[in-house]
Coordinates of C-alpha atoms in Angstrom, one line a residue:
X28 CA 61.4 16.8 -19.9
X29 CA 64.4 15.9 -17.9
X30 CA 63.0 15.4 -14.5
X31 CA 62.4 12.2 -13.0
X32 CA 59.2 11.3 -11.2
X33 CA 59.1 8.5 -8.3
X34 CA 57.8 6.2 -10.9
X35 CA 60.7 6.8 -13.2
X36 CA 63.3 6.1 -10.8
X37 CA 65.8 3.3 -11.3
X38 CA 65.2 0.5 -8.8
X39 CA 67.8 -1.7 -10.2
X40 CA 69.9 -1.9 -6.8
X41 CA 66.8 -2.4 -4.8
X42 CA 68.1 -5.6 -3.0
X43 CA 71.5 -3.8 -2.4
X44 CA 70.3 -0.5 -1.2
X45 CA 69.5 1.5 1.8
X46 CA 66.2 3.3 2.6
X47 CA 66.4 7.2 2.2
X48 CA 63.3 9.2 3.2
X49 CA 61.8 11.1 0.3
X50 CA 60.7 14.6 0.9
X51 CA 57.0 15.0 1.9
X52 CA 55.1 16.0 -1.2
X53 CA 51.4 17.2 -1.9
X54 CA 49.1 16.0 -4.6
X55 CA 46.8 18.1 -6.8
X56 CA 44.3 18.7 -4.0
X57 CA 46.9 20.0 -1.7
X58 CA 46.7 17.0 0.4
X59 CA 50.1 15.6 1.9
X60 CA 50.9 12.3 0.5
X61 CA 52.3 9.4 2.7
X62 CA 56.0 9.8 4.0
X63 CA 56.2 6.0 3.7
X64 CA 57.7 6.5 0.1
X65 CA 61.3 5.6 0.0
X66 CA 64.1 5.7 -2.7
X67 CA 66.3 2.7 -2.8
X68 CA 70.1 4.1 -3.1
X69 CA 73.3 2.5 -3.4
X70 CA 75.8 4.5 -1.3
X71 CA 78.6 3.5 -3.6
X72 CA 76.8 5.3 -6.5
X73 CA 77.6 8.8 -4.6
X74 CA 81.2 8.4 -5.6
X75 CA 83.2 7.9 -8.7
X76 CA 84.7 4.5 -9.6
X77 CA 88.2 5.8 -8.9
X78 CA 87.3 7.0 -5.4
X79 CA 85.2 3.8 -4.6
X80 CA 88.4 1.7 -5.4
X81 CA 90.7 3.9 -3.3
X82 CA 88.1 3.7 -0.3
X83 CA 88.0 0.1 -0.6
X84 CA 91.7 -0.5 -0.7
X85 CA 91.9 2.0 2.3
X86 CA 89.4 0.0 4.3
X87 CA 91.4 -3.4 3.7
X88 CA 94.7 -1.6 4.5
X89 CA 93.4 -0.1 7.7
X90 CA 91.9 -3.2 9.0
X91 CA 94.8 -5.8 8.7
X92 CA 93.9 -7.1 5.4
X93 CA 96.4 -5.4 3.2
X94 CA 97.1 -8.5 1.2
X95 CA 93.4 -8.3 0.1
X96 CA 93.6 -4.6 -1.1
X97 CA 93.6 -5.4 -4.7
X98 CA 90.6 -7.7 -4.3
X99 CA 88.5 -5.3 -2.1
X100 CA 89.2 -2.4 -4.9
X101 CA 87.7 -4.9 -7.7
X102 CA 85.0 -6.0 -5.3
X103 CA 83.9 -2.4 -4.6
X104 CA 83.6 -1.8 -8.4
X105 CA 81.2 -4.8 -8.7
X106 CA 79.2 -3.7 -5.6
X107 CA 78.7 -0.3 -7.1
X108 CA 77.0 -1.8 -10.2
X109 CA 76.3 -5.4 -9.6
X110 CA 74.3 -5.9 -12.7
X111 CA 77.2 -4.8 -15.1
X112 CA 80.3 -6.5 -13.7
X113 CA 80.9 -7.5 -17.2
X114 CA 82.2 -4.2 -18.2
X115 CA 84.7 -4.1 -15.5
X116 CA 88.0 -4.7 -17.1
X117 CA 89.9 -5.1 -13.9
X118 CA 88.2 -8.4 -13.1
X119 CA 90.2 -11.6 -14.5
X120 CA 88.2 -14.4 -16.4
X121 CA 87.8 -16.6 -13.3
X122 CA 86.2 -13.8 -11.3
X123 CA 83.9 -12.8 -14.2
X124 CA 83.1 -16.5 -14.7
X125 CA 82.2 -16.9 -10.9
X126 CA 79.9 -13.7 -11.0
X127 CA 78.3 -15.1 -14.0
X128 CA 77.5 -18.4 -12.6
X129 CA 76.1 -16.8 -9.3
X130 CA 73.9 -14.7 -11.3
X131 CA 72.6 -17.6 -13.5
X132 CA 72.4 -20.1 -10.5
X133 CA 70.3 -18.2 -7.7
X134 CA 70.8 -21.1 -5.1
X135 CA 74.7 -21.8 -5.7
X136 CA 76.8 -21.7 -2.7
X137 CA 79.6 -23.4 -0.8
X138 CA 78.9 -26.4 1.6
X139 CA 79.4 -24.3 4.7
X140 CA 76.7 -21.9 3.7
X141 CA 74.1 -24.7 3.2
X142 CA 75.4 -26.4 6.3
X143 CA 74.9 -23.3 8.3
X144 CA 71.4 -22.8 6.9
X145 CA 70.5 -26.2 7.5
X146 CA 71.3 -25.6 11.0
X147 CA 69.1 -22.7 11.4
X148 CA 66.3 -24.9 10.1
X149 CA 66.9 -27.3 13.0
X150 CA 66.7 -24.2 15.2
X151 CA 63.3 -23.8 13.8
X152 CA 62.2 -27.4 14.2
X153 CA 63.4 -27.2 17.8
X154 CA 60.5 -24.7 18.7
X155 CA 57.9 -26.8 17.0
X156 CA 59.0 -29.8 18.9
X157 CA 59.0 -28.1 22.0
X158 CA 55.5 -27.0 21.5
X159 CA 54.1 -30.5 20.8
X160 CA 55.7 -32.5 23.5
X161 CA 53.1 -31.5 26.0
X162 CA 50.4 -32.6 23.5
X163 CA 50.6 -36.2 24.4
X164 CA 51.8 -35.5 27.9
X165 CA 48.6 -34.0 28.6
X166 CA 46.9 -37.3 28.6
X167 CA 48.7 -38.6 31.6
X168 CA 50.9 -36.3 33.6
X169 CA 47.7 -34.6 35.1
X170 CA 46.8 -37.9 36.5
X171 CA 50.4 -38.7 37.7
X172 CA 50.4 -35.3 39.8
X173 CA 47.0 -35.6 40.9
X174 CA 45.6 -32.5 38.9
X175 CA 43.3 -34.7 36.7
X176 CA 39.9 -33.5 38.2
X177 CA 37.3 -31.3 36.6
X178 CA 37.7 -28.6 39.2
X179 CA 38.7 -25.4 38.0
X180 CA 42.1 -25.1 40.0
X181 CA 43.2 -28.3 38.4
X182 CA 42.3 -27.2 35.0
X183 CA 44.1 -23.7 35.7
X184 CA 47.3 -25.6 36.6
X185 CA 47.3 -27.6 33.6
X186 CA 46.5 -24.9 31.2
X187 CA 49.4 -22.8 33.0
X188 CA 51.8 -25.7 32.5
X189 CA 51.1 -25.8 28.9
X190 CA 50.9 -22.1 28.3
X191 CA 54.1 -20.9 30.4
X192 CA 56.5 -21.6 27.6
X193 CA 55.0 -19.0 25.3
X194 CA 54.6 -16.4 28.1
X195 CA 58.3 -16.6 29.3
X196 CA 59.4 -16.7 25.6
X197 CA 57.7 -13.1 24.9
X198 CA 58.1 -11.7 28.3
X199 CA 61.5 -12.7 29.2
X200 CA 63.3 -14.5 26.5
X201 CA 62.7 -12.0 23.6
X202 CA 64.1 -9.1 25.9
X203 CA 67.3 -10.6 26.8
X204 CA 68.2 -11.3 23.1
X205 CA 70.2 -8.0 22.5
X206 CA 72.6 -8.4 25.4
X207 CA 73.2 -12.0 24.8
X208 CA 73.9 -11.3 21.2
X209 CA 76.2 -8.4 22.2
X210 CA 78.5 -10.3 24.6
X211 CA 78.3 -13.9 23.2
X212 CA 77.9 -13.4 19.3
X213 CA 75.4 -15.1 17.2
X214 CA 77.0 -18.5 17.6
X215 CA 77.3 -18.1 21.3
X216 CA 73.9 -17.1 22.0
X217 CA 72.5 -20.0 19.8
X218 CA 74.9 -22.3 21.8
X219 CA 73.7 -21.1 25.2
X220 CA 70.1 -21.2 24.2
X221 CA 70.5 -24.7 22.7
X222 CA 72.1 -26.1 25.9
X223 CA 68.9 -24.4 27.7
X224 CA 66.5 -26.4 25.3
X225 CA 68.5 -29.4 25.8
X226 CA 68.6 -29.3 29.7
X227 CA 65.0 -28.4 30.1
X228 CA 63.1 -31.1 28.3
X229 CA 65.1 -33.5 30.3
X230 CA 64.3 -31.8 33.3
X231 CA 60.7 -32.0 32.4
X232 CA 61.0 -35.6 31.9
X233 CA 62.4 -36.2 35.6
X234 CA 59.8 -33.9 37.1
X235 CA 58.4 -35.2 40.5
X236 CA 55.8 -32.5 41.0
X237 CA 53.8 -30.1 38.7
X238 CA 55.7 -27.3 40.4
X239 CA 58.9 -28.9 39.1
X240 CA 57.4 -29.4 35.6
X241 CA 56.1 -25.9 35.6
X242 CA 59.6 -24.6 36.8
X243 CA 61.3 -26.6 33.6
X244 CA 58.8 -25.1 31.4
X245 CA 59.3 -21.7 32.6
X246 CA 62.8 -22.0 31.7
X247 CA 62.3 -23.6 28.5
X248 CA 60.2 -20.7 27.3
X249 CA 62.9 -18.1 28.0
X250 CA 65.3 -20.4 25.9
X251 CA 62.8 -20.6 23.1
X252 CA 62.2 -16.8 23.1
X253 CA 65.9 -16.0 23.2
X254 CA 66.6 -18.5 20.2
X255 CA 63.8 -17.7 18.2
X256 CA 65.0 -14.1 17.8
X257 CA 68.7 -15.1 17.0
X258 CA 68.4 -17.8 14.6
X259 CA 66.7 -15.8 11.7
X260 CA 69.0 -13.0 12.3
X261 CA 72.2 -15.4 12.0
X262 CA 70.5 -17.0 8.8
X263 CA 70.0 -13.5 7.1
X264 CA 73.5 -12.3 7.8
X265 CA 74.9 -15.3 6.3
X266 CA 72.7 -15.5 3.4
X267 CA 73.5 -13.7 0.0
X268 CA 70.9 -10.9 -0.8
X269 CA 69.4 -12.8 -3.7
X270 CA 67.9 -15.5 -1.6
X271 CA 67.9 -13.8 1.9
X272 CA 64.1 -13.4 2.0
X273 CA 63.3 -16.9 0.8
X274 CA 65.7 -18.3 3.6
X275 CA 64.5 -16.2 6.4
X276 CA 61.0 -17.2 5.6
X277 CA 61.8 -20.8 5.7
X278 CA 61.7 -20.4 9.4
X279 CA 58.0 -20.9 9.7
X280 CA 58.3 -24.1 7.4
X281 CA 60.6 -25.8 9.6
X282 CA 58.7 -24.8 12.7
X283 CA 55.7 -26.8 11.2
X284 CA 58.3 -29.6 10.5
X285 CA 59.3 -29.5 14.0
X286 CA 55.7 -29.8 15.1
X287 CA 55.1 -32.7 12.8
X288 CA 58.1 -34.6 14.1
X289 CA 57.0 -33.8 17.8
X290 CA 53.7 -35.3 17.0
X291 CA 55.6 -38.3 15.4
X292 CA 57.6 -38.8 18.6
X293 CA 54.4 -38.6 20.8
X294 CA 52.8 -41.3 18.8
X295 CA 56.1 -43.5 18.9
X296 CA 56.2 -43.5 22.7
X297 CA 52.5 -43.4 23.6
X298 CA 52.2 -46.9 24.5
X299 CA 55.2 -47.2 27.0
X300 CA 53.0 -47.1 30.0
X301 CA 53.2 -44.7 32.9
X302 CA 56.4 -43.0 31.7
X303 CA 55.0 -42.2 28.4
X304 CA 54.4 -38.6 29.2
X305 CA 58.2 -38.3 30.6
X306 CA 59.4 -39.5 27.2
X307 CA 57.0 -37.2 25.2
X308 CA 58.3 -34.4 26.9
X309 CA 61.9 -35.5 27.1
X310 CA 62.2 -36.3 23.4
X311 CA 62.3 -32.5 22.4
X312 CA 65.9 -32.3 23.5
X313 CA 66.9 -34.0 20.3
X314 CA 66.9 -31.2 17.7
X315 CA 68.3 -28.8 20.4
X316 CA 71.3 -31.3 21.2
X317 CA 72.0 -31.4 17.3
X318 CA 71.8 -27.8 17.2
X319 CA 74.2 -27.1 20.2
X320 CA 76.8 -29.5 18.7
X321 CA 76.5 -28.6 15.1
X322 CA 76.8 -24.7 15.9
X323 CA 80.4 -25.2 16.8
X324 CA 81.3 -25.9 13.1
X325 CA 79.7 -22.9 11.8
X326 CA 81.4 -19.5 11.3
X327 CA 80.5 -16.5 13.4
X328 CA 78.3 -13.9 11.6
X329 CA 80.6 -11.7 9.5
X330 CA 78.4 -8.6 10.3
X331 CA 78.6 -9.3 13.8
X332 CA 82.3 -9.6 13.8
X333 CA 82.4 -6.5 11.6
X334 CA 80.3 -4.7 14.3
X335 CA 82.7 -5.6 16.9
X336 CA 85.7 -4.4 15.2
X337 CA 87.1 -7.7 14.1
X338 CA 87.2 -7.1 10.4
X339 CA 89.8 -9.4 9.3
X340 CA 88.2 -12.4 11.1
X341 CA 85.0 -11.2 9.6
X342 CA 86.2 -11.5 6.3
X343 CA 87.7 -14.9 6.8
X344 CA 84.1 -16.0 8.0
X345 CA 82.8 -14.6 4.8
X346 CA 85.1 -16.3 2.7
X347 CA 83.8 -19.6 4.1
X348 CA 80.1 -18.7 3.1
X349 CA 80.9 -17.3 -0.5
X350 CA 81.7 -19.4 -3.6
X351 CA 84.7 -17.1 -4.7
X352 CA 86.8 -14.5 -2.9
X353 CA 85.3 -11.8 -5.3
X354 CA 81.8 -12.7 -4.2
X355 CA 83.0 -12.7 -0.5
X356 CA 84.8 -9.3 -0.9
X357 CA 81.9 -7.6 -2.6
X358 CA 79.2 -8.7 0.0
X359 CA 81.5 -7.9 2.8
X360 CA 82.6 -4.4 1.6
X361 CA 79.1 -3.5 0.8
X362 CA 78.0 -4.9 4.1
X363 CA 80.5 -2.5 5.6
X364 CA 79.4 0.5 3.6
X365 CA 75.7 -0.1 4.7
X366 CA 76.8 -0.4 8.5
X367 CA 78.4 3.1 8.1
X368 CA 75.1 4.4 6.8
X369 CA 73.1 2.9 9.7
X370 CA 75.8 4.4 12.3
X371 CA 75.0 7.8 10.7
X372 CA 71.3 7.2 11.4
X373 CA 71.6 5.5 14.8
X374 CA 74.0 8.0 16.1
X375 CA 75.1 5.9 19.1
X376 CA 71.9 5.0 20.2
X377 CA 72.0 2.3 23.1
X378 CA 69.7 -0.6 23.8
X379 CA 67.1 1.4 25.9
X380 CA 67.1 4.1 23.3
X381 CA 66.4 1.8 20.4
X382 CA 63.7 0.0 22.7
X383 CA 62.1 3.5 23.1
X384 CA 62.2 4.0 19.4
X385 CA 59.7 1.1 19.1
X386 CA 56.9 3.3 20.6
X387 CA 58.0 6.8 20.1
X388 CA 59.1 7.0 16.3
X389 CA 55.7 7.1 14.5
X390 CA 56.8 4.7 11.5
X391 CA 58.4 2.2 13.8
X392 CA 55.5 2.3 16.3
X393 CA 53.1 1.7 13.3
X394 CA 55.0 -1.3 12.1
X395 CA 55.4 -2.7 15.8
X396 CA 51.5 -2.4 16.3
X397 CA 50.9 -3.9 12.8
X398 CA 53.6 -6.9 13.4
X399 CA 51.9 -7.6 16.8
X400 CA 48.5 -7.7 15.6
X401 CA 49.6 -10.3 13.1
X402 CA 51.4 -12.2 15.6
X403 CA 48.4 -12.5 18.0
X404 CA 46.0 -13.3 15.1
X405 CA 48.5 -16.0 14.2
X406 CA 48.5 -17.6 17.6
X407 CA 45.0 -17.5 18.1
X408 CA 44.0 -19.2 14.9
X409 CA 47.1 -21.3 13.7
X410 CA 48.5 -24.6 14.6
X411 CA 50.3 -23.1 17.6
X412 CA 47.1 -22.7 19.5
X413 CA 46.0 -26.1 18.8
X414 CA 49.1 -28.2 19.2
X415 CA 49.6 -28.4 22.9
X416 CA 45.7 -29.0 23.6
X417 CA 44.4 -31.4 20.9
X418 CA 44.9 -34.4 23.0
X419 CA 43.1 -32.9 26.0
X420 CA 39.7 -33.7 24.4
X421 CA 40.5 -37.1 23.3

């Protein structure tokens, strides 16, 4: 038989492909199978090699990159069949060697790639440190503000001061991510939130009342929520496909590292007397200050620049993040191809229509419910739920 079953499909381009819904099928009992089955398809496979080259050259010439037209033509052939670049005669020896070295050395990349990824790790550690500053402060700031009694009202106030950063992160910070990214870019949004996360811990340290401390932490939570959604996106858009998932998942590792550093800071300043709680809260400005200063030296996300029509600038950004121009052109052009596929599906959907899709499109709604359940469970049983309050019981 010449027919291909779903299990016989070639998934060699899985990491480079797009999702294409497969038609609904029925099993032998007549029962409809899940529509979640998808075929991973490389859009460039739909065209012949000659047409792929012509399209890539036209892309370069029409977006102020005519000097790179030949490079994009060769890169498109590599992107069309990334596992068989050795058969592409148009590639010179240096380009073949660079692609082979990348294939054999999974974590190979230029300095700027790893500098940017390291800064994203600092962004994750910022959250962990912000969470644990209140741990040591709980031992003394209630007494400072006269809310250290066992009365229910005072206990509610202390609890609210601790919890407010998580509430505003989810209820406000997460909802303003989209417009901040749209108008300021990934780097700009990270810089703005880094400034917020630098100023608010310092403001907490100088608070003269519990209301002032509450207000500072209220704003702190907004910055945390906005930063937390952008830094992993920025990391994913910079990272090569072969290590993208691993780098994005490092986020949680570095959040825990930030929690550890926050506890260390608490211990270091715990014997400084009546100002210990101020130092414990204020020390959280350190990683965010590093993040705000360091982000100036990072390139903007190539994908964000592409989405905003700055194609030539986006390619220059990609060149800084890849070890060789042929690798940069391959990744950049394939990202453009995938972006065009996304535009066909999105059909010009705006912010509110995409927000509505989270609850009205069955597949997205189920994913939303599942992710929300996991996040709630994690907060209830993980280190995040214990970090702010452990010292309250000492």
